Coordinates of C-alpha atoms in Angstrom, one line a residue:
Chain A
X24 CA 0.0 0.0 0.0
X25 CA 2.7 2.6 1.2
X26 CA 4.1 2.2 -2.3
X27 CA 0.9 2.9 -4.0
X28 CA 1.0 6.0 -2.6
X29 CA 4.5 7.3 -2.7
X30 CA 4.4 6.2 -6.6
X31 CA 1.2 8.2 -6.8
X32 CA 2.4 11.5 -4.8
X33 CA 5.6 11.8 -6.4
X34 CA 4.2 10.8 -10.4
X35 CA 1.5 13.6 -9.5
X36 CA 3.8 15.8 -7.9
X37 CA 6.2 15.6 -11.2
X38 CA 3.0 16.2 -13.3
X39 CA 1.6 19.1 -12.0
X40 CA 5.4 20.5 -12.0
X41 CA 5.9 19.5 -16.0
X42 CA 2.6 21.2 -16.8
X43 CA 3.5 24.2 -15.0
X44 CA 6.5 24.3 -16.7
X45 CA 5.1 24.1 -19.8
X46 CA 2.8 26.4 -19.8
X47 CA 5.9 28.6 -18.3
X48 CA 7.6 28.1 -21.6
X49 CA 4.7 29.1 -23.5
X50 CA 4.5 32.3 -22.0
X51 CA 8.1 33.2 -21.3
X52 CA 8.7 31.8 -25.2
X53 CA 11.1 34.7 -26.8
X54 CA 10.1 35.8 -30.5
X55 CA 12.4 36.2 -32.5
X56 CA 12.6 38.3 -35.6
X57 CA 11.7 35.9 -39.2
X58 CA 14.8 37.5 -40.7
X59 CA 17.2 36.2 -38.7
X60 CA 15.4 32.8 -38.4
X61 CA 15.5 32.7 -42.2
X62 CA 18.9 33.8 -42.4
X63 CA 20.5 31.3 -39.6
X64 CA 18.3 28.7 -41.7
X65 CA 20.1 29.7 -45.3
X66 CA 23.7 29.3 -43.6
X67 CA 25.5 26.5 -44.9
X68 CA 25.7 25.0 -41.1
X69 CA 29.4 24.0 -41.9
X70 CA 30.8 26.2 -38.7
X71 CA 34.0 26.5 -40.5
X72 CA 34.8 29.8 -38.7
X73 CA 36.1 31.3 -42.0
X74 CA 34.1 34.4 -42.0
X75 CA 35.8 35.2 -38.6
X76 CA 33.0 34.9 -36.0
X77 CA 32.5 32.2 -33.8
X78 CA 30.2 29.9 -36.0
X79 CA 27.1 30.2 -38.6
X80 CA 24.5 31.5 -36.3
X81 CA 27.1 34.2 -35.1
X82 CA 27.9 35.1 -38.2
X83 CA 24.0 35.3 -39.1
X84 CA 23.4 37.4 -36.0
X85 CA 25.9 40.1 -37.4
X86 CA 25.0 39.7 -40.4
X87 CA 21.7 40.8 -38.8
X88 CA 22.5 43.4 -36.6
X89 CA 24.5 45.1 -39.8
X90 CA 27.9 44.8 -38.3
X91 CA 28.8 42.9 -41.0
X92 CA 28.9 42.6 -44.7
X93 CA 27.0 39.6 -46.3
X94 CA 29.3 38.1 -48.4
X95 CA 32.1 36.7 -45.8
X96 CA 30.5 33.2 -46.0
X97 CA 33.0 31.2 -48.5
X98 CA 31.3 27.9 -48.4
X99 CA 27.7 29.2 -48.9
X100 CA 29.4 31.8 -52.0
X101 CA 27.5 34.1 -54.4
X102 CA 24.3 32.1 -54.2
X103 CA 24.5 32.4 -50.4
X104 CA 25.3 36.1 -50.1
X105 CA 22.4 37.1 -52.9
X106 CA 20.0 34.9 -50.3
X107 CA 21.2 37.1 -47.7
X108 CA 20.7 40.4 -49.4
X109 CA 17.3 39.2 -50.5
X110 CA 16.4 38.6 -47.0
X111 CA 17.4 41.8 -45.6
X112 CA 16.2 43.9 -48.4
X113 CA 19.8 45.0 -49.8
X114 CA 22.0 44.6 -52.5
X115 CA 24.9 42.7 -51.6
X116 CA 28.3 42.5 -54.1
X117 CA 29.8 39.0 -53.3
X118 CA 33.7 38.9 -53.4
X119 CA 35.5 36.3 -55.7
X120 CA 36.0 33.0 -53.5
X121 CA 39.7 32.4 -52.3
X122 CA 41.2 29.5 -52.1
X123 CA 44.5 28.3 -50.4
X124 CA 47.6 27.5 -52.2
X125 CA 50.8 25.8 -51.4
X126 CA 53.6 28.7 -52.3
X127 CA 56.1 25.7 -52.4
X128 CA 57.6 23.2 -55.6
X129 CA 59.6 21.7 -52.9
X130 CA 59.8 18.2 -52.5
X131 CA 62.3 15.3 -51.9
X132 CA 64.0 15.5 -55.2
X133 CA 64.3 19.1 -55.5
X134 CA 65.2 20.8 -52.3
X135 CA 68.4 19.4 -50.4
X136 CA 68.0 17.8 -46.9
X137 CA 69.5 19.5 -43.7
X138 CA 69.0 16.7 -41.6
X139 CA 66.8 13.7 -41.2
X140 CA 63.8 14.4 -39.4
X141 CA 62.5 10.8 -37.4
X142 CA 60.1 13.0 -34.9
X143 CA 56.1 13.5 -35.2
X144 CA 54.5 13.6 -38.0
X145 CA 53.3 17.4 -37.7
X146 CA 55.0 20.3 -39.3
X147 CA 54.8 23.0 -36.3
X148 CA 56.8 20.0 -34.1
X149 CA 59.6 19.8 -36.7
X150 CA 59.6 23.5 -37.2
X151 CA 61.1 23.9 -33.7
X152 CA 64.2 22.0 -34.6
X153 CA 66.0 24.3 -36.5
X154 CA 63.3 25.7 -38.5
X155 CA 62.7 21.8 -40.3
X156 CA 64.6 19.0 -41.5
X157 CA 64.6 20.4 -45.3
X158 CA 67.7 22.9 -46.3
X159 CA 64.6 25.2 -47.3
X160 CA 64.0 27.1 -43.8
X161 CA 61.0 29.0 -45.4
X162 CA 59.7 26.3 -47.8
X163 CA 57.1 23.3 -46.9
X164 CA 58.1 21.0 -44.2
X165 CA 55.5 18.4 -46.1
X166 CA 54.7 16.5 -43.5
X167 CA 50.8 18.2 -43.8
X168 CA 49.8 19.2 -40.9
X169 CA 47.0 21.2 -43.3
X170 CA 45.6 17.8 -44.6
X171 CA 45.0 16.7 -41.0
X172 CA 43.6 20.3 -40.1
X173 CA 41.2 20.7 -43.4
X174 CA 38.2 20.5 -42.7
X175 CA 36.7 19.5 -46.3
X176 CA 39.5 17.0 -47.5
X177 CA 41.0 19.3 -49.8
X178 CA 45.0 19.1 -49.5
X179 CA 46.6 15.7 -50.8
X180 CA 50.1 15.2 -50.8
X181 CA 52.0 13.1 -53.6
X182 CA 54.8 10.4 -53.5
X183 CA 57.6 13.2 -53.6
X184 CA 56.0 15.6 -50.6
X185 CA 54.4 17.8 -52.9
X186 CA 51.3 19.3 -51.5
X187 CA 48.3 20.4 -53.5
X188 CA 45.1 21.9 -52.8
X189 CA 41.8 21.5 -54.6
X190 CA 40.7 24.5 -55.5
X191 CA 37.3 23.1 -55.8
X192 CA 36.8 21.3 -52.6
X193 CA 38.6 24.2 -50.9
X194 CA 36.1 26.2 -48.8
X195 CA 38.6 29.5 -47.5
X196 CA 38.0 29.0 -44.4
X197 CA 42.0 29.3 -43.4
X198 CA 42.9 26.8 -40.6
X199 CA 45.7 25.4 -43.2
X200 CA 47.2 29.0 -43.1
X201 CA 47.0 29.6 -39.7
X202 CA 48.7 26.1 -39.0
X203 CA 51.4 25.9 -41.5
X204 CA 54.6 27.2 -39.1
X205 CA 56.3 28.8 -42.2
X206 CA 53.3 30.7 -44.1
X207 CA 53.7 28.7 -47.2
X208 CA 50.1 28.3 -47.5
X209 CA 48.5 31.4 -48.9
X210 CA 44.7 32.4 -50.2
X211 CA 45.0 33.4 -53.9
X212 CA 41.9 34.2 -56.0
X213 CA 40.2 31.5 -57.4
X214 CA 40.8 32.5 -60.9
X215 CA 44.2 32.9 -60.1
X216 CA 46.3 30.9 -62.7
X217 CA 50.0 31.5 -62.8
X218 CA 51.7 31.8 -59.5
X219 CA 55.0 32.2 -58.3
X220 CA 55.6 29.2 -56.3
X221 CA 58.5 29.8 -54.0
X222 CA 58.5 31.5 -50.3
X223 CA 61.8 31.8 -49.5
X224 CA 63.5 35.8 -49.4
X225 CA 67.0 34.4 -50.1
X226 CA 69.4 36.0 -52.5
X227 CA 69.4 33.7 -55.7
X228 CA 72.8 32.4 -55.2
X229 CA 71.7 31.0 -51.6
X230 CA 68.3 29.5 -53.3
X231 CA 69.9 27.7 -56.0
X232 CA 72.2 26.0 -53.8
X233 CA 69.1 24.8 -51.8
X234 CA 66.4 24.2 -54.2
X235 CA 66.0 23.5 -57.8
X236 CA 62.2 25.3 -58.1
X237 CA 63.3 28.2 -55.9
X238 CA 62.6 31.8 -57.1
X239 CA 66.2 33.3 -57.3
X240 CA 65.3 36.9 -57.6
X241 CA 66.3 37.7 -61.0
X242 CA 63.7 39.8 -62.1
X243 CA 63.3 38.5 -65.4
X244 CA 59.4 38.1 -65.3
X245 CA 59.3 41.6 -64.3
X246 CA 61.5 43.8 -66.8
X247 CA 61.5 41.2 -69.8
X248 CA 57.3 41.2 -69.8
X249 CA 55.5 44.0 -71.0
X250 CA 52.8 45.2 -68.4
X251 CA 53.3 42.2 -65.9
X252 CA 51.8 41.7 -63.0
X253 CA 54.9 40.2 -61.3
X254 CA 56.8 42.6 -59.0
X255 CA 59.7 41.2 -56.7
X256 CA 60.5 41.9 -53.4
X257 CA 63.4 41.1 -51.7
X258 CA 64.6 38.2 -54.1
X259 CA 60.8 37.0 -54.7
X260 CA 58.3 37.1 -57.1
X261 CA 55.4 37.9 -56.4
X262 CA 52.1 38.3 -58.5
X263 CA 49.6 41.0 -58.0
X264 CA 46.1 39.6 -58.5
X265 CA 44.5 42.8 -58.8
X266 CA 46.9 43.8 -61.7
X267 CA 45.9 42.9 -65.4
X268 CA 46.6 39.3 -65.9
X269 CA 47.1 38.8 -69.7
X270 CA 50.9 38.2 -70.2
X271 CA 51.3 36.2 -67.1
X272 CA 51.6 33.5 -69.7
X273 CA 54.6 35.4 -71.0
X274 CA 56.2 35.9 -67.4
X275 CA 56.0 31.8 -67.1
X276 CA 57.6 30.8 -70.4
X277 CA 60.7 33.3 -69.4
X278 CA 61.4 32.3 -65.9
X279 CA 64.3 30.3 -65.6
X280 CA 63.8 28.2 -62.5
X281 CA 60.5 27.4 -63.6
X282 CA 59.1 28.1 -60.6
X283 CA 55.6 30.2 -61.9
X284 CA 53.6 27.5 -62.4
X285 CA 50.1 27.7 -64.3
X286 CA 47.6 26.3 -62.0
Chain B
X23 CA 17.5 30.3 17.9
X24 CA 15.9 33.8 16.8
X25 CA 15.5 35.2 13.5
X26 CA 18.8 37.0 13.2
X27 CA 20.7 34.6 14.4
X28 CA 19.4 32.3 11.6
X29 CA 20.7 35.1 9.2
X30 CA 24.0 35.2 11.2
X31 CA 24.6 32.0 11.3
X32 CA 24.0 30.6 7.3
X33 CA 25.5 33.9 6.0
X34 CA 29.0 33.6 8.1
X35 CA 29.3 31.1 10.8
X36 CA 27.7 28.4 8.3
X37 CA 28.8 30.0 5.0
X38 CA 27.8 27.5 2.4
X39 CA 31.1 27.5 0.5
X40 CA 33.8 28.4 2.9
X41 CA 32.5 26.7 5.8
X42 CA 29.9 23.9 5.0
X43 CA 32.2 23.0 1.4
X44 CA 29.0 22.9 -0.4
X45 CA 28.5 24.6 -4.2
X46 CA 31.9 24.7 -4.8
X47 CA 31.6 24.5 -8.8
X48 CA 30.2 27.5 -9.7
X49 CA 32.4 29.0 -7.1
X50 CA 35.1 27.9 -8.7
X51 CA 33.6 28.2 -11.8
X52 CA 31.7 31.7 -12.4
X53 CA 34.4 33.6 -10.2
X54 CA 36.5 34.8 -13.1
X55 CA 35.2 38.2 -13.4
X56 CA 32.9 39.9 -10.8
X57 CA 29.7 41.0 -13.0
X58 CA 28.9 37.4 -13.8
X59 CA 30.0 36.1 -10.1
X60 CA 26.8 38.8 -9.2
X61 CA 24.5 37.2 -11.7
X62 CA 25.4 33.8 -10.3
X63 CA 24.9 34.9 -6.8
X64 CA 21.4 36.4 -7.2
X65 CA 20.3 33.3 -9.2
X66 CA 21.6 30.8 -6.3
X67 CA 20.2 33.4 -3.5
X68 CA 16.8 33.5 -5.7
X69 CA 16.7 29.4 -6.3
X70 CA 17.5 28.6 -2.5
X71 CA 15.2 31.0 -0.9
X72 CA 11.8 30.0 -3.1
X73 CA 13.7 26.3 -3.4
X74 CA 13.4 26.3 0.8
X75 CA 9.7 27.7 0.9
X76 CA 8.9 25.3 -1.5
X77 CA 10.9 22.2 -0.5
X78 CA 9.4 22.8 3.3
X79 CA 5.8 23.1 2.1
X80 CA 6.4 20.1 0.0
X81 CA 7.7 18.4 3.2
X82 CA 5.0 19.2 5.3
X83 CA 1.9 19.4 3.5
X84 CA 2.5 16.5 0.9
X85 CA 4.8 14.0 2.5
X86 CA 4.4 14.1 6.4
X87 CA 0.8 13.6 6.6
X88 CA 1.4 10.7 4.3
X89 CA 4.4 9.6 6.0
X90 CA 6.7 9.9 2.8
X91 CA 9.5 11.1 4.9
X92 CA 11.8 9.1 3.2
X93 CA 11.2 10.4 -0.2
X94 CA 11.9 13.9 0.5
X95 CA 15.5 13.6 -1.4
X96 CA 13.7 12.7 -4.8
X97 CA 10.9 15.3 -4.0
X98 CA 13.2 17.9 -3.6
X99 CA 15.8 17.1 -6.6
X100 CA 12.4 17.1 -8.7
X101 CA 11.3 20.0 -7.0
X102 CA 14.3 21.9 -7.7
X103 CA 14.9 20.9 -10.8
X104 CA 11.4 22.3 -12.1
X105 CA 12.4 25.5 -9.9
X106 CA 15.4 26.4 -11.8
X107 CA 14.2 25.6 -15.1
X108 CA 11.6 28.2 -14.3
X109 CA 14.4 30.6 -13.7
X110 CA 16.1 29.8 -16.4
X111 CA 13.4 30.6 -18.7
X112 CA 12.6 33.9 -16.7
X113 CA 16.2 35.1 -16.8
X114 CA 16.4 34.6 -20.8
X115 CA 13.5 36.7 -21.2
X116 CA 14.2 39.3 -18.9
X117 CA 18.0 39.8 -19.4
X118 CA 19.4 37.8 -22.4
X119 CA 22.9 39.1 -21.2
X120 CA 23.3 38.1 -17.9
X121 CA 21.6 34.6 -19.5
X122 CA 24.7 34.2 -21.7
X123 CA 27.3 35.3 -19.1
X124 CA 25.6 32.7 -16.6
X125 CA 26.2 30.3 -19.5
X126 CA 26.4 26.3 -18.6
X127 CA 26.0 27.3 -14.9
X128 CA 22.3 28.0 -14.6
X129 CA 20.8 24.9 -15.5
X130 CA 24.0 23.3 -12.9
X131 CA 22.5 24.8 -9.8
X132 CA 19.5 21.8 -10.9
X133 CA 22.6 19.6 -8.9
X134 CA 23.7 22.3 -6.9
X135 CA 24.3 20.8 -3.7
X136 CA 24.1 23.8 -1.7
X137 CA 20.3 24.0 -3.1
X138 CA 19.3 20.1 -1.7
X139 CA 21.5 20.9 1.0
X140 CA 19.7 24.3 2.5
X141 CA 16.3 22.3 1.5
X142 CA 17.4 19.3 3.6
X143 CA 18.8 21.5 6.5
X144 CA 16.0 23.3 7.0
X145 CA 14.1 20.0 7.6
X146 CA 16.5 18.0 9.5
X147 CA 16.5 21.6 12.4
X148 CA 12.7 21.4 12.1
X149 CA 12.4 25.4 10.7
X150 CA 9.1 26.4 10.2
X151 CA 8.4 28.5 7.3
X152 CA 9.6 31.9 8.0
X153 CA 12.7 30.5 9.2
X154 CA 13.5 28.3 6.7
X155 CA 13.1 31.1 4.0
X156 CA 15.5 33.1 6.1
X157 CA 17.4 30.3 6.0
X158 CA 17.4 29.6 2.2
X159 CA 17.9 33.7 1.5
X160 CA 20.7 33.8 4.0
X161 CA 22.7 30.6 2.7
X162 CA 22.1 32.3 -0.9
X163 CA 22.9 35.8 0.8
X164 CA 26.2 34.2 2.3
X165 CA 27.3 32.5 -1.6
X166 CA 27.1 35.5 -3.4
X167 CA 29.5 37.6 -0.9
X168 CA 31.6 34.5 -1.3
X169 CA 31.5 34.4 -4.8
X170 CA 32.2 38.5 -4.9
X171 CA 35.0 38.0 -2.9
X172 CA 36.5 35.2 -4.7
X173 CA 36.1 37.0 -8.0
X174 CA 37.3 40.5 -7.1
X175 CA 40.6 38.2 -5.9
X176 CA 40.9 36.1 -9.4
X177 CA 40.3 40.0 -11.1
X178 CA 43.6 41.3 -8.8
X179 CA 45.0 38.1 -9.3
X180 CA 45.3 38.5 -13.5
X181 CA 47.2 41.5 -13.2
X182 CA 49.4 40.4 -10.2
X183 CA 52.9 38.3 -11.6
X184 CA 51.9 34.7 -10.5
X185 CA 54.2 32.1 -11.3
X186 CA 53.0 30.3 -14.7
X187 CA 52.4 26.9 -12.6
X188 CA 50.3 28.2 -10.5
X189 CA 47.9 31.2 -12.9
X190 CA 44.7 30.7 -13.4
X191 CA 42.8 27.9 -11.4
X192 CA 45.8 26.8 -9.3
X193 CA 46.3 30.0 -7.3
X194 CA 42.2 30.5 -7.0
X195 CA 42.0 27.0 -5.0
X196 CA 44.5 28.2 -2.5
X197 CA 43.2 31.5 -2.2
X198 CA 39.8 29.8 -1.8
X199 CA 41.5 27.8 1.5
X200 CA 43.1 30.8 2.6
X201 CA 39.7 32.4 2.7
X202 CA 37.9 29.2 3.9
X203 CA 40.8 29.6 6.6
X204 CA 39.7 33.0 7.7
X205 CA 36.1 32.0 8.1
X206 CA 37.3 29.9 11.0
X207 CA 37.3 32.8 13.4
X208 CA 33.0 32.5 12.7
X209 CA 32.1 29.7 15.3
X210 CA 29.1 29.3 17.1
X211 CA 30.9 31.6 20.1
X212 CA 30.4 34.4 17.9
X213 CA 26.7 33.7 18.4
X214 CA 26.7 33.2 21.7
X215 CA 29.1 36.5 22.7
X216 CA 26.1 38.3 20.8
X217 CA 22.9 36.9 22.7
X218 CA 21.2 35.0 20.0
X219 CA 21.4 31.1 20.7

C-alpha cells in the first residue's frame, strides 16, 4: 500500500510540476525576428569559422544586426550572399571566392635535406628544430599538418611531398594558413592561374644552392614582360592579382627556374 | 535560535562555501570576473530561498501527513529541478545578457548541492516557514559575498605576476582555503558572545 502511494504522490507531484512548466515556456517563449530565423536557416551549417565569427549562427546574427557585410561566408558563396541580401532587403556584391595555395615546388628530389627528421609527423613539431629538416627554412616541411587540419579533405600530398590543394573542394576557411609554421600556404583568388611558387626571401645564389624550383630573384618576369603583373621583393616574385593578368603567360615561359607555375 | 541569528549564522558562521564546502563548482567556476559572479549569486540566493519555501511546504503538507519522509531527497531534486528551469526561462526573457554570461552554470545549480543541501537542512532543524526562507535567502545571501569576494581576488589576481604553474585555477583553489581559513574565526561563540542562541 505505502508504495501505492509514494508512486502516486511523487508521479503527480512531477506532473503538476511538467505542466506548470510548460505552460511557463509558452509564455516566457522569446520571439524572434523571421529574418534572422531565415537567415541562420540559409547558412551553410558547416561552422567553419572562415568568416571570422565564432560559428554560422554568429555570423547570421551580425550579419543581422548590420555589423557585418554579407558576403564573408565562402562555403555558402555568391548564391548564399544574394539569399542574404534578398532577406534583408539590400543589394549585396559578393567577393570572388579564395582559395589556399601551397607557395612551395619543394619536394624530396628538389630541395636538399639538412637533416633527417625521425620526430612526429606534424610540421609545427619539426619546425622547432631548426626551422625543419629540409635545407629550405621557409619552404614546406610536407609532412601536412594542413591535410590533418582541413576540414573538407581538400589538400593531398603526392609520393615526392608535394602538396596540393583542390581549388574546388577548398572552402577559405583558413585553418591550413594559420597552421602551417612557415606561411607557405596562402589564399589566392580563385581564378588565379599563374603563381610564383617559392617563399623563401633568399638572395638567388643561396636559393639555388638549396632548391632546384626556388625563385632566385632575378627579375626577369618583371623587366623582360610588358605590363606584368609580377613585382619582386626582396629576391621573390610575387604576383599582384589585382593587376591585369594577360601576359602572365609570358612571365612563365621566361622564368628560368621554372618556378611560376600555371595552375 | 531567533531570526537574526538564523541570518548570522547561514551567512558567516555556516557559510555555504567556505564553511559547509557545499556549491563549490560555480564557485570555482563563475568567479572569473565579478559581473557574472553577481549574476550567479542572485540566481543561487533566488533558487535557495523559493527552493526552501517550496521544499518545506512540499515536506509538510505532501509528505508528512502521508508519512513519505523518506522520499523527500527525490521530492526535492524534482522540486528543484522544475524550480530552476523556471528561472532559467525567466532570466532569458528578462536579461538575455546576464543569460549568456551565466552560460552552462544556470541549468548546474538543478545539482547544486548547496540547493538540496539548504532544503534538507531546513528540515533536519525542524524550521518552520519563516525560518527556513530566512534560512534559504541567507545561505544564498552568504554564496554571493563568497563568490564576490572570490572573484574581485581572481580579477587582482590577473594582473598580479603569479608564477606560470600556479595562474589561473591553481592560485584561486589556495586562495579559496586561505579564505575558507579565515572564516574559521565564525564559530558558534560568535553567536553566543552576541545573545542570539
Amino acid at each position: 500500500m505505502s508504495i501505492i502511494i509514494a508512486f502516486l504522490v511523487i508521479g503527480i507531484l512531477a506532473l503538476v510540476l511538467g505542466l506548470g512548466l510548460s505552460i511557463a515556456d509558452k509564455k516566457l517563449a522569446i520571439e524572434k525576428d523571421p529574418k534572422l530565423v531565415a537567415l541562420e536557416e540559409s547558412m551553410p551549417g558547416a561552422n567553419c569559422g572562415g568568416c571570422g565569427f565564432a560559428g554560422c549562427s554568429a555570423y547570421a546574427e551580425a550579419v543581422f544586426k548590420g555589423t557585418a557585410e554579407a558576403g564573408l561566408c565562402s562555403p555558402g558563396g555568391a548564391a548564399l550572399a544574394q539569399k542574404m541580401g534578398e532577406i534583408l532587403g539590400i543589394k549585396v556584391e559578393a567577393k570572388e571566392k579564395m582559395v589556399a595555395y601551397v607557395f612551395c615546388r619543394g619536394n624530396s628530389e628538389a630541395t636538399g635535406a639538412d637533416y633527417k627528421y625521425k620526430g612526429m609527423s606534424d610540421c609545427n613539431a619539426a619546425a622547432l628544430l631548426q626551422g625543419g629538416p629540409s635545407l629550405c627554412k621557409s619552404g614546406c616541411l610536407h609532412l601536412g599538418s594542413c591535410i590533418s587540419v582541413c576540414p573538407v579533405q581538400a589538400i593531398s600530398k603526392d609520393e615526392k611531398g608535394n602538396i596540393t590543394v583542390d581549388k574546388d573542394k577548398c572552402i577559405s576557411c583558413g585553418k591550413c594558413v594559420a597552421v602551417c609554421p612557415n606561411n607557405v600556404i596562402k589564399l589566392v583568388p580563385y581564378s588565379a592561374e599563374y603563381i610564383c611558387a617559392c617563399n623563401n626571401h633568399e638572395p638567388g645564389g643561396k636559393v639555388r644552392k638549396i632548391c632546384q624550383n626556388g625563385c632566385i630573384g632575378c627579375r626577369m618576369c618583371q623587366t623582360k614582360v610588358e605590363n606584368s603583373p609580377f613585382t619582386v621583393e626582396s629576391f621573390l616574385s610575387v604576383n599582384d592579382f589585382s593587376k591585369e593578368q594577360t601576359n602572365a603567360a609570358d612571365a612563365a615561359a621566361i622564368c628560368p627556374q621554372k618556378c611560376i607555375v600555371r595552375r | 535560535m531567533s531570526y537574526l541569528g538564523i541570518v548570522i549564522t547561514y551567512i558567516f558562521v555556516q557559510n555555504f562555501i567556505l564553511v559547509q564546502f557545499l556549491g563549490l563548482c560555480p564557485f570555482i567556476g563563475v568567479s572569473k570576473n565579478s559581473e557574472s559572479a553577481i549574476g550567479m549569486g542572485v540566481a543561487v540566493t533566488f533558487v535557495t530561498a523559493i527552493a526552501s519555501v517550496v521544499c518545506w511546504a512540499v515536506h509538510t503538507l505532501l509528505l508528512a501527513p502521508f508519512g513519505l519522509e523518506y522520499l523527500r531527497t527525490i521530492a526535492f531534486i524534482l522540486v528543484i529541478a522544475a524550480l530552476v528551469q523556471l528561472v532559467e526561462m525567466v532570466i532569458r526573457k528578462m536579461s538575455p545578457g546576464l543569460y549568456k554570461a551565466l552560460g552552462i552554470y544556470l541549468p548546474l545549480i538543478t545539482t547544486n548541492c548547496a540547493v538540496l543541501g539548504i532544503a534538507i537542512i531546513n528540515i533536519d532543524n525542524g524550521y518552520n516557514l519563516l525560518e527556513s526562507f530566512l534560512a534559504g535567502l541567507s545561505a544564498g545571501l552568504g554564496f554571493t559575498m563568497a563568490i564576490i569576494l572570490m572573484s574581485n581576488i581572481r580579477e587582482k589576481l590577473d594582473m598580479t605576476p603569479v608564477r606560470k604553474v600556479f595562474r589561473g585555477v591553481p592560485i584561486a583553489f589556495i586562495s579559496a582555503g586561505l579564505m575558507a581559513l579565515a572564516f574559521m574565526m565564525f564559530d558558534k561563540s560568535l553567536l553566543t558572545n552576541l545573545g542570539l542562541v
